[in-house]
Every structure is written in structure tokens, then in C-alpha cells.
PDB file of N, CA, C, O and CB in Angstrom:
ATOM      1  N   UNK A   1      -3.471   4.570   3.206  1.00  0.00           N
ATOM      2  CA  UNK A   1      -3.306   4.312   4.620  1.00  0.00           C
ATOM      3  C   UNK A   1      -2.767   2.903   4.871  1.00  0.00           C
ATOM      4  O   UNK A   1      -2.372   2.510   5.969  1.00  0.00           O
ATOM      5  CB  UNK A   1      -4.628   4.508   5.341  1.00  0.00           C
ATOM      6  N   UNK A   2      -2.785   2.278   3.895  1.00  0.00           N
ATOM      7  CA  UNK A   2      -2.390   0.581   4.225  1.00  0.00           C
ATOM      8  C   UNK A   2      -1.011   0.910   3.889  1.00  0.00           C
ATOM      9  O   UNK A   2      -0.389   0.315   4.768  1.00  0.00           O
ATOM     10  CB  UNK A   2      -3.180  -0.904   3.155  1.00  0.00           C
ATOM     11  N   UNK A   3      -0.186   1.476   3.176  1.00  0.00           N
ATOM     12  CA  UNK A   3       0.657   1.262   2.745  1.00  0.00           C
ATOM     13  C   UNK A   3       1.582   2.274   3.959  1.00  0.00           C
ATOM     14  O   UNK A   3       2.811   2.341   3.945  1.00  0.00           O
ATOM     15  CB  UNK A   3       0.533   1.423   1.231  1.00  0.00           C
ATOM     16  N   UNK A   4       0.844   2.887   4.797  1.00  0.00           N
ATOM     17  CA  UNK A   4       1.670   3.122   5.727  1.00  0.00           C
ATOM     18  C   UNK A   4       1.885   2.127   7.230  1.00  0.00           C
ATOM     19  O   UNK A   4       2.742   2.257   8.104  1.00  0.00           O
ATOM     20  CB  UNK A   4       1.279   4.401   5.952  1.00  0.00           C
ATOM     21  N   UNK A   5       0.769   1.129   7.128  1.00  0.00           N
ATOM     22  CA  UNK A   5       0.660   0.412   8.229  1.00  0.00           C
ATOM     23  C   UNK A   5      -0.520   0.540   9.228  1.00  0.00           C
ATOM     24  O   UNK A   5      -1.039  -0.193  10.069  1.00  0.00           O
ATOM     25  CB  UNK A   5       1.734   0.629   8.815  1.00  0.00           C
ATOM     26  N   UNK A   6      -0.720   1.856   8.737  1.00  0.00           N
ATOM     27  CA  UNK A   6      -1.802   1.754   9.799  1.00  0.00           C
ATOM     28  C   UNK A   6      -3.371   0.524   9.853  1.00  0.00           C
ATOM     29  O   UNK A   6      -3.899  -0.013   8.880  1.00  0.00           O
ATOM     30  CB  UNK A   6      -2.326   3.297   9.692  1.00  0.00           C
ATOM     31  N   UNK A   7      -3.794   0.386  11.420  1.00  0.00           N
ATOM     32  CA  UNK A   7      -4.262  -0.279  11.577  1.00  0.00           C
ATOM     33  C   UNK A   7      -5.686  -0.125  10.662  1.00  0.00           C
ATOM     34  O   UNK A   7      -5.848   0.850   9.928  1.00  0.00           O
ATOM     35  CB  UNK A   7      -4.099  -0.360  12.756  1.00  0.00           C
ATOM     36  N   UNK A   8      -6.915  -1.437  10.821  1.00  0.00           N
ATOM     37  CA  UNK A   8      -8.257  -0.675  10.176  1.00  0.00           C
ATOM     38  C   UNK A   8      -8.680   0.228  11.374  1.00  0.00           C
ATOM     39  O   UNK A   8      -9.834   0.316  10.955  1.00  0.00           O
ATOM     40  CB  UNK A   8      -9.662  -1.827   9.680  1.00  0.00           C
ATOM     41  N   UNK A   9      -8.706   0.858  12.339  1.00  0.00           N
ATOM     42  CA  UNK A   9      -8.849   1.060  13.114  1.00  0.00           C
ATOM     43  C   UNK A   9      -7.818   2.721  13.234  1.00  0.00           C
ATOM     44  O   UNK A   9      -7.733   3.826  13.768  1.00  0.00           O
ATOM     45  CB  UNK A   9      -8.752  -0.200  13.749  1.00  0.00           C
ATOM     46  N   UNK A  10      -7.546   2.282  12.791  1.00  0.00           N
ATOM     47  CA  UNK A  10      -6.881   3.858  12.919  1.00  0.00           C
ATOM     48  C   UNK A  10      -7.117   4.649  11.122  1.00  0.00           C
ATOM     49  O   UNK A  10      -7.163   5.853  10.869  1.00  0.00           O
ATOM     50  CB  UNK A  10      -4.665   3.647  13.440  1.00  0.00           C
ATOM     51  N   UNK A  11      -7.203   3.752  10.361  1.00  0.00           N
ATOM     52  CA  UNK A  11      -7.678   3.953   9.001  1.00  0.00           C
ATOM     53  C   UNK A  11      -9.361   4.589   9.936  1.00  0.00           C
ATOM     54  O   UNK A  11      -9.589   5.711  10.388  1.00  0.00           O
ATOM     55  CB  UNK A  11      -7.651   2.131   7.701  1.00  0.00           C
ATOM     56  N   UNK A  12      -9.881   3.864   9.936  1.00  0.00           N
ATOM     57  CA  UNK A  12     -11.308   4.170  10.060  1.00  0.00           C
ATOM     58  C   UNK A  12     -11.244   5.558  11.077  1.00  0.00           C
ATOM     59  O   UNK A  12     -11.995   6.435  10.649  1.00  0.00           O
ATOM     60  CB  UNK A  12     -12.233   2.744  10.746  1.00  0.00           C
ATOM     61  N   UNK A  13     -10.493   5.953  12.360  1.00  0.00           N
ATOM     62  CA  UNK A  13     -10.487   7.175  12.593  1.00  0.00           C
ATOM     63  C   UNK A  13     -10.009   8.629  11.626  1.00  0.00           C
ATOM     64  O   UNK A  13     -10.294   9.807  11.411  1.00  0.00           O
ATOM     65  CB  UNK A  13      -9.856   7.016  13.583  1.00  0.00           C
ATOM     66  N   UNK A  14      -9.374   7.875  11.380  1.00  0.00           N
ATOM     67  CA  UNK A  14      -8.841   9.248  10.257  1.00  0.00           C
ATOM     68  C   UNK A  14     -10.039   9.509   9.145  1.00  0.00           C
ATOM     69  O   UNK A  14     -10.296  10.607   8.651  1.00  0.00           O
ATOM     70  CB  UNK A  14      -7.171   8.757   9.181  1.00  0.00           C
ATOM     71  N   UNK A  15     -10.550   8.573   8.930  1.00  0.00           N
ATOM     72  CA  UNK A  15     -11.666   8.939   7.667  1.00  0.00           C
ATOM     73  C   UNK A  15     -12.987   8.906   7.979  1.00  0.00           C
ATOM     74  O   UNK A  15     -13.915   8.936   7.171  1.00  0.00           O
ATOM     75  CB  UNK A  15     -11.629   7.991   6.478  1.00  0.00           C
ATOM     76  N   UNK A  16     -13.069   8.836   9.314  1.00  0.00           N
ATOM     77  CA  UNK A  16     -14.078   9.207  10.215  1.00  0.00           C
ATOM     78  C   UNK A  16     -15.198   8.520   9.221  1.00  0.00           C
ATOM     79  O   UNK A  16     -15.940   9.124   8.446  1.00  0.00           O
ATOM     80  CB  UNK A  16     -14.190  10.962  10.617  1.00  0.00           C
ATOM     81  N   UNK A  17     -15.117   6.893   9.480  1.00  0.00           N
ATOM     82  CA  UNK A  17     -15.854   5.603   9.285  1.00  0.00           C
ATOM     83  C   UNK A  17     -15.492   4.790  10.557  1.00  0.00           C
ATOM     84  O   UNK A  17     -14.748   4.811  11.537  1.00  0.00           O
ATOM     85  CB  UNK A  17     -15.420   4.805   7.866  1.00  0.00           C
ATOM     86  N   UNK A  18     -16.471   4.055   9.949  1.00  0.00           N
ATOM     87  CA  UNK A  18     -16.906   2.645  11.187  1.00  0.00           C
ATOM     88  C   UNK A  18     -15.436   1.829  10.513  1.00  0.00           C
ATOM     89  O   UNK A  18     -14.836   1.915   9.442  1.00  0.00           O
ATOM     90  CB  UNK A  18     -19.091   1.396  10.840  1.00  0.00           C
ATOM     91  N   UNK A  19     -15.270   1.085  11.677  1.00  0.00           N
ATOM     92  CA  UNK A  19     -14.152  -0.227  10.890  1.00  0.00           C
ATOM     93  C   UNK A  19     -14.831  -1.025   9.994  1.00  0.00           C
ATOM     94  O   UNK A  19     -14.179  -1.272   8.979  1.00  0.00           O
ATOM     95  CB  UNK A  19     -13.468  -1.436  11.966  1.00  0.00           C
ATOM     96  N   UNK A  20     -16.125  -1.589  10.057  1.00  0.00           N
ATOM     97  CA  UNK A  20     -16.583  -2.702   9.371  1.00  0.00           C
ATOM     98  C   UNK A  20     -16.661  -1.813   8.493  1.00  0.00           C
ATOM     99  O   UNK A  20     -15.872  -2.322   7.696  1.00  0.00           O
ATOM    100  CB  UNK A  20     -17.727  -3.611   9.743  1.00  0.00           C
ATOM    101  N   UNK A  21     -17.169  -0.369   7.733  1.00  0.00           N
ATOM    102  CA  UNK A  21     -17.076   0.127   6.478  1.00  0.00           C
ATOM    103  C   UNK A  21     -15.527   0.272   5.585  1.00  0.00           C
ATOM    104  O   UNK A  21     -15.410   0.561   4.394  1.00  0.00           O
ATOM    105  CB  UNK A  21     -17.709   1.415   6.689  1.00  0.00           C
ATOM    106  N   UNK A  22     -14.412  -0.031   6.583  1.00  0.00           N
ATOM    107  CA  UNK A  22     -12.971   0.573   5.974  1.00  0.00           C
ATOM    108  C   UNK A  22     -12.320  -1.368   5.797  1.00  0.00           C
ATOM    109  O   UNK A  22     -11.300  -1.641   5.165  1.00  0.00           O
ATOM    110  CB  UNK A  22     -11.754   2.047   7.583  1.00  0.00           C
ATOM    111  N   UNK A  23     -13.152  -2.384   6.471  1.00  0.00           N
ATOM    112  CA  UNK A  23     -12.707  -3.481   6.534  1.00  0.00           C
ATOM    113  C   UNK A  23     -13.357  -4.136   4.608  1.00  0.00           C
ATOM    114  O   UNK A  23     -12.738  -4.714   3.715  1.00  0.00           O
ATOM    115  CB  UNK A  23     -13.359  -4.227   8.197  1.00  0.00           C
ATOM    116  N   UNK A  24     -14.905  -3.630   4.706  1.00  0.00           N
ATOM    117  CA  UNK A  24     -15.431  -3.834   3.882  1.00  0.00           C
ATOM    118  C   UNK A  24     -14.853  -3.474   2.780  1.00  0.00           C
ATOM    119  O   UNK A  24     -14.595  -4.360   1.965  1.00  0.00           O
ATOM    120  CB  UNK A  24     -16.347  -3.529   4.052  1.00  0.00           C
ATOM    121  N   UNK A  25     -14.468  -1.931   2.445  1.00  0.00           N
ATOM    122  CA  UNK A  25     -13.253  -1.330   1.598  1.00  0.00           C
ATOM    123  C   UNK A  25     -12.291  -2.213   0.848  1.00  0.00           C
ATOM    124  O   UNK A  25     -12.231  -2.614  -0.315  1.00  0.00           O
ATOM    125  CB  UNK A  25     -12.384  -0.568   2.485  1.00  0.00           C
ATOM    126  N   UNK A  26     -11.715  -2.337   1.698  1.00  0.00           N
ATOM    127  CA  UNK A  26     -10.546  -3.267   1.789  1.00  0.00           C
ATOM    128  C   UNK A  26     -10.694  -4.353   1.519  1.00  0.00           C
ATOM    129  O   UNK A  26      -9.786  -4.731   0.779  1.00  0.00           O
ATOM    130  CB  UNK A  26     -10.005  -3.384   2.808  1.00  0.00           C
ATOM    131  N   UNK A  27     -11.521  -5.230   1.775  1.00  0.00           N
ATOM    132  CA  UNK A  27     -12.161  -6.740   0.966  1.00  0.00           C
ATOM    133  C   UNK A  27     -12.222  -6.362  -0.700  1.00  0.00           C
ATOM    134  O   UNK A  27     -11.894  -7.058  -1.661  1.00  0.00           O
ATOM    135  CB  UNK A  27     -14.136  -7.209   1.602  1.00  0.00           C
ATOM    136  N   UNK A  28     -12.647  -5.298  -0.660  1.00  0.00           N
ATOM    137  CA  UNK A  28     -12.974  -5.214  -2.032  1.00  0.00           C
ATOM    138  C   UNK A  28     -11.790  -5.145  -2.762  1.00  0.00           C
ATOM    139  O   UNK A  28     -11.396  -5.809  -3.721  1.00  0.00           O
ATOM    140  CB  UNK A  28     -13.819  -4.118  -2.345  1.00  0.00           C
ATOM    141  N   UNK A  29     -11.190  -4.034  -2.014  1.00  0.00           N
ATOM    142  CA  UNK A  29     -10.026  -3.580  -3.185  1.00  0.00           C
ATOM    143  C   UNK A  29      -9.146  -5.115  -3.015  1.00  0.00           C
ATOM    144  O   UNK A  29      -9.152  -5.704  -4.096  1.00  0.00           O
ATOM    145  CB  UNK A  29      -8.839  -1.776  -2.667  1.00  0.00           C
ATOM    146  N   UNK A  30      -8.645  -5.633  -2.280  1.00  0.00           N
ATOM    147  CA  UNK A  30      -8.001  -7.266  -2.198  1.00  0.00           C
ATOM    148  C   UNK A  30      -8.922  -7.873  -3.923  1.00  0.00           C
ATOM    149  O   UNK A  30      -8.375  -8.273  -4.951  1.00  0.00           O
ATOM    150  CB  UNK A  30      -8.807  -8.469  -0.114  1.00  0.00           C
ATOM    151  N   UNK A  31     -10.002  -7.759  -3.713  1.00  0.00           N
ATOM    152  CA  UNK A  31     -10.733  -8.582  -4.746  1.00  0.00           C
ATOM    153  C   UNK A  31     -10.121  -8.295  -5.883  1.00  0.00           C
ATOM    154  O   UNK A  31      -9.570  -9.088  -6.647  1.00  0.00           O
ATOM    155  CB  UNK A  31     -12.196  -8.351  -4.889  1.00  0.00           C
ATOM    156  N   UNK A  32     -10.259  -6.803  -6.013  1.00  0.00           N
ATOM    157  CA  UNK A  32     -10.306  -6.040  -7.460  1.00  0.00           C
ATOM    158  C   UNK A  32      -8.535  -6.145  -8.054  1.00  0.00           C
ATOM    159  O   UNK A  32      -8.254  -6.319  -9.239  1.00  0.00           O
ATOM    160  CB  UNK A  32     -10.937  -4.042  -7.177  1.00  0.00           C
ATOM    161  N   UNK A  33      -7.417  -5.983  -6.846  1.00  0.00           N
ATOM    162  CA  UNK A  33      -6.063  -6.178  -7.284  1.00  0.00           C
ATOM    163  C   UNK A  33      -5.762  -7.916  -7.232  1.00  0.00           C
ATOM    164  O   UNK A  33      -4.658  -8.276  -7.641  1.00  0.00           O
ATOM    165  CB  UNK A  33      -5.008  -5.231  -6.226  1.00  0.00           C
ATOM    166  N   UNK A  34      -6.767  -9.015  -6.717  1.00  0.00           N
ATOM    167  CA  UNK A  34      -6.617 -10.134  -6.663  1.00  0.00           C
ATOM    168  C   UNK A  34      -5.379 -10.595  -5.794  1.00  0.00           C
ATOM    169  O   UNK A  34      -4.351 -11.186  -6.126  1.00  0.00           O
ATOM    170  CB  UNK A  34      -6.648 -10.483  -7.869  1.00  0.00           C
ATOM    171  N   UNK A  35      -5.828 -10.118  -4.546  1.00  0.00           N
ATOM    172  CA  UNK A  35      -4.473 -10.521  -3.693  1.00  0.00           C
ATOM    173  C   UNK A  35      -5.704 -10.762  -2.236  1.00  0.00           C
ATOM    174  O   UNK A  35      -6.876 -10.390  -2.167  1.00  0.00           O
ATOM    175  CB  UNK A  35      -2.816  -8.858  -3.516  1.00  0.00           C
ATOM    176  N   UNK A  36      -4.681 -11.677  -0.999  1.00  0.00           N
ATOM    177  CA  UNK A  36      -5.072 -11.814  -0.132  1.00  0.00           C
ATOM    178  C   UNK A  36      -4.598 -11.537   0.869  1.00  0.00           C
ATOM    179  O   UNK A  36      -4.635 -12.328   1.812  1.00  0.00           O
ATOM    180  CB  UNK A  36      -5.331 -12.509  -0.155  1.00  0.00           C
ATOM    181  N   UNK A  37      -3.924 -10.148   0.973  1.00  0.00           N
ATOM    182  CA  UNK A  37      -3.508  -9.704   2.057  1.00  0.00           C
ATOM    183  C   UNK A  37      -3.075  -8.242   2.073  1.00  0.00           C
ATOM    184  O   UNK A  37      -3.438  -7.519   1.145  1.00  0.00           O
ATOM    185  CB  UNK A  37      -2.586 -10.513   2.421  1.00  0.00           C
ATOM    186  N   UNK A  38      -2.454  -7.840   2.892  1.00  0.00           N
ATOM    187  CA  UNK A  38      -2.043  -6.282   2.968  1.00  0.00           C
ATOM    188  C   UNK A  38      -0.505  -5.924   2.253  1.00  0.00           C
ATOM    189  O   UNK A  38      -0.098  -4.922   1.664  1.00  0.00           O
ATOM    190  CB  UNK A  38      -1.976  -5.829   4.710  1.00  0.00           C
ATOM    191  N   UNK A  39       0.101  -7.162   2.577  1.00  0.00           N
ATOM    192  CA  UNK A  39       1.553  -6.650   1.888  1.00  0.00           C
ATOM    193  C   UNK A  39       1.194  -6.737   0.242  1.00  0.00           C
ATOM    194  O   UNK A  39       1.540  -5.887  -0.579  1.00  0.00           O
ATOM    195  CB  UNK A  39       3.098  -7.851   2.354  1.00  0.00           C
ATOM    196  N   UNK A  40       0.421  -7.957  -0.054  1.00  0.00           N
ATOM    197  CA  UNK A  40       0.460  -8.152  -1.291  1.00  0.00           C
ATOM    198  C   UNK A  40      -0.393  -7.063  -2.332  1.00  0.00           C
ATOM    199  O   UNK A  40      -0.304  -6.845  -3.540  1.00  0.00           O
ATOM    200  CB  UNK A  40       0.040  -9.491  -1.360  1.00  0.00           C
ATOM    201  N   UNK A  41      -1.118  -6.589  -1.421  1.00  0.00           N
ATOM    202  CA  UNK A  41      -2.066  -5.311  -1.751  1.00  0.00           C
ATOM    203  C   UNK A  41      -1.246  -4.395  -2.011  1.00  0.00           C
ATOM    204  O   UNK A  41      -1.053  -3.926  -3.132  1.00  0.00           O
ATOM    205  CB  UNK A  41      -3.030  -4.780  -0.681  1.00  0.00           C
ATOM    206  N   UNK A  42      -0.522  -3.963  -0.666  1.00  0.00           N
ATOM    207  CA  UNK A  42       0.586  -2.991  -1.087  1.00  0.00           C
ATOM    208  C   UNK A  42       1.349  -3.300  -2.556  1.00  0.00           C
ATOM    209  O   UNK A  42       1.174  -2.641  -3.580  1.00  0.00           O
ATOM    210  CB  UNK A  42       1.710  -3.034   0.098  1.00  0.00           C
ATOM    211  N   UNK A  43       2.181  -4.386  -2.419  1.00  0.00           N
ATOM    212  CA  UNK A  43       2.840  -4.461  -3.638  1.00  0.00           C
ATOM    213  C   UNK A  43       2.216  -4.078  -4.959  1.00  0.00           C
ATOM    214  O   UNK A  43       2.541  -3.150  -5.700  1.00  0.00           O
ATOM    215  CB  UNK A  43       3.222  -5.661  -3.737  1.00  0.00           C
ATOM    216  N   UNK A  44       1.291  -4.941  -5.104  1.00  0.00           N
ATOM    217  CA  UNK A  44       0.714  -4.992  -6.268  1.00  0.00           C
ATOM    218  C   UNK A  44       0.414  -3.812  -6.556  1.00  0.00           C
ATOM    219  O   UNK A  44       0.798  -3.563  -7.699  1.00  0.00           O
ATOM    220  CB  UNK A  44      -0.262  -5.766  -6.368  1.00  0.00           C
ATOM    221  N   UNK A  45      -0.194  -2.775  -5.975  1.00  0.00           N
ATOM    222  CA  UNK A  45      -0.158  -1.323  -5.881  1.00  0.00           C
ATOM    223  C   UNK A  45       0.785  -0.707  -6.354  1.00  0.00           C
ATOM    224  O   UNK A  45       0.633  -0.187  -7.460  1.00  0.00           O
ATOM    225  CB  UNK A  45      -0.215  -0.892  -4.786  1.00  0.00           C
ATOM    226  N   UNK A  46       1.835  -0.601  -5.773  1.00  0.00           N
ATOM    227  CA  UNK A  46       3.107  -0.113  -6.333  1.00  0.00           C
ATOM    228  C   UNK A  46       3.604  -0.463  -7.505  1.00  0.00           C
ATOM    229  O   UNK A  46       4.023   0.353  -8.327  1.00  0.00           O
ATOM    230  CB  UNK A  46       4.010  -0.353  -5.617  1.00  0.00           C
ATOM    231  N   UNK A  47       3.592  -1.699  -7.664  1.00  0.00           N
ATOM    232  CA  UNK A  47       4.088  -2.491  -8.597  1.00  0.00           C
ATOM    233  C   UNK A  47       3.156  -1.442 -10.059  1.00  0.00           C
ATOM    234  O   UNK A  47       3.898  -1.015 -10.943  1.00  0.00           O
ATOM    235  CB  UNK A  47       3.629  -4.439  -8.209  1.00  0.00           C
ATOM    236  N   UNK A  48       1.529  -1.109 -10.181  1.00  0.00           N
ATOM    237  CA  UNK A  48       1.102  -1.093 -11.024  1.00  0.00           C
ATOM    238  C   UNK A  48       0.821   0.843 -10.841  1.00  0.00           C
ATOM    239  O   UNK A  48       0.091   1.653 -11.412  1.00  0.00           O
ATOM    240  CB  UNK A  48       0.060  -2.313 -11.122  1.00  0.00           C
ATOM    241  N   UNK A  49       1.475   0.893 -10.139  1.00  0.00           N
ATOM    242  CA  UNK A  49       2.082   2.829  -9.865  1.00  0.00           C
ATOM    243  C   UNK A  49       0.430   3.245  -9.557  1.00  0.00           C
ATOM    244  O   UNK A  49      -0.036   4.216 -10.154  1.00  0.00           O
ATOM    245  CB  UNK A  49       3.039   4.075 -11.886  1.00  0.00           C
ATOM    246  N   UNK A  50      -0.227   2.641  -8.819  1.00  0.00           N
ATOM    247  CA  UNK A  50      -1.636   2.995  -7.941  1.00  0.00           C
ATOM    248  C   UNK A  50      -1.325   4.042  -7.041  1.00  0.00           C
ATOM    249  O   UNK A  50      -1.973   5.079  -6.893  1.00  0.00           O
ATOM    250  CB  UNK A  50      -2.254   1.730  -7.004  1.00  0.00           C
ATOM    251  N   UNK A  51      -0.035   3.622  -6.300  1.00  0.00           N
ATOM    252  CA  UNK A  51       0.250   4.231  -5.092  1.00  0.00           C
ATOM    253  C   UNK A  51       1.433   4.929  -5.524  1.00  0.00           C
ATOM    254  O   UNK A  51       2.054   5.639  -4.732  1.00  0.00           O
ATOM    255  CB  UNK A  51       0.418   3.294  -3.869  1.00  0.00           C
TER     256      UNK A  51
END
């Protein structure tokens, strides 16, 4: 869902979660690919054929 843009907020409707659970998510996975943001998340993703 990040890699389409969508908001946490529209992430969190679709997967029928709270935002702070899809924000929390997302902290993590930033941690785990070692990036600090959404594009770089994306990339790095792609980059390592995740996505």
C-alpha cells in the first residue's frame, strides 16, 4: 500500500486497522529495511525484489 501512495489512513481503512496500528507497522518495517522514509522504503523494497 505504500508503494502505491496511499495515505496511513487510507492504508488503515483498507485493512480495517486503527492508524496508530498501520503507523506502528511502518516504523518498524523503516527500522528493519533501515531507511527513514516512504520513498526510501519504497526503493529499498524494490531494489531488494520485496515488492
Amino acid at each position: 500500500h505504500l508503494s502505491k501512495g496511499l495515505s496511513y489512513n487510507a492504508i488503515a481503512d483498507n485493512l480495517i486497522l486503527s492508524t496508530g496500528t498501520v503507523r506502528k507497522h511502518i516504523e518498524n518495517i523503516y527500522k528493519k529495511l533501515q531507511v527513514h522514509n516512504k520513498l526510501e522504503a519504497v526503493q529499498k523494497a524494490k531494489k531488494n525484489n520485496l515488492i
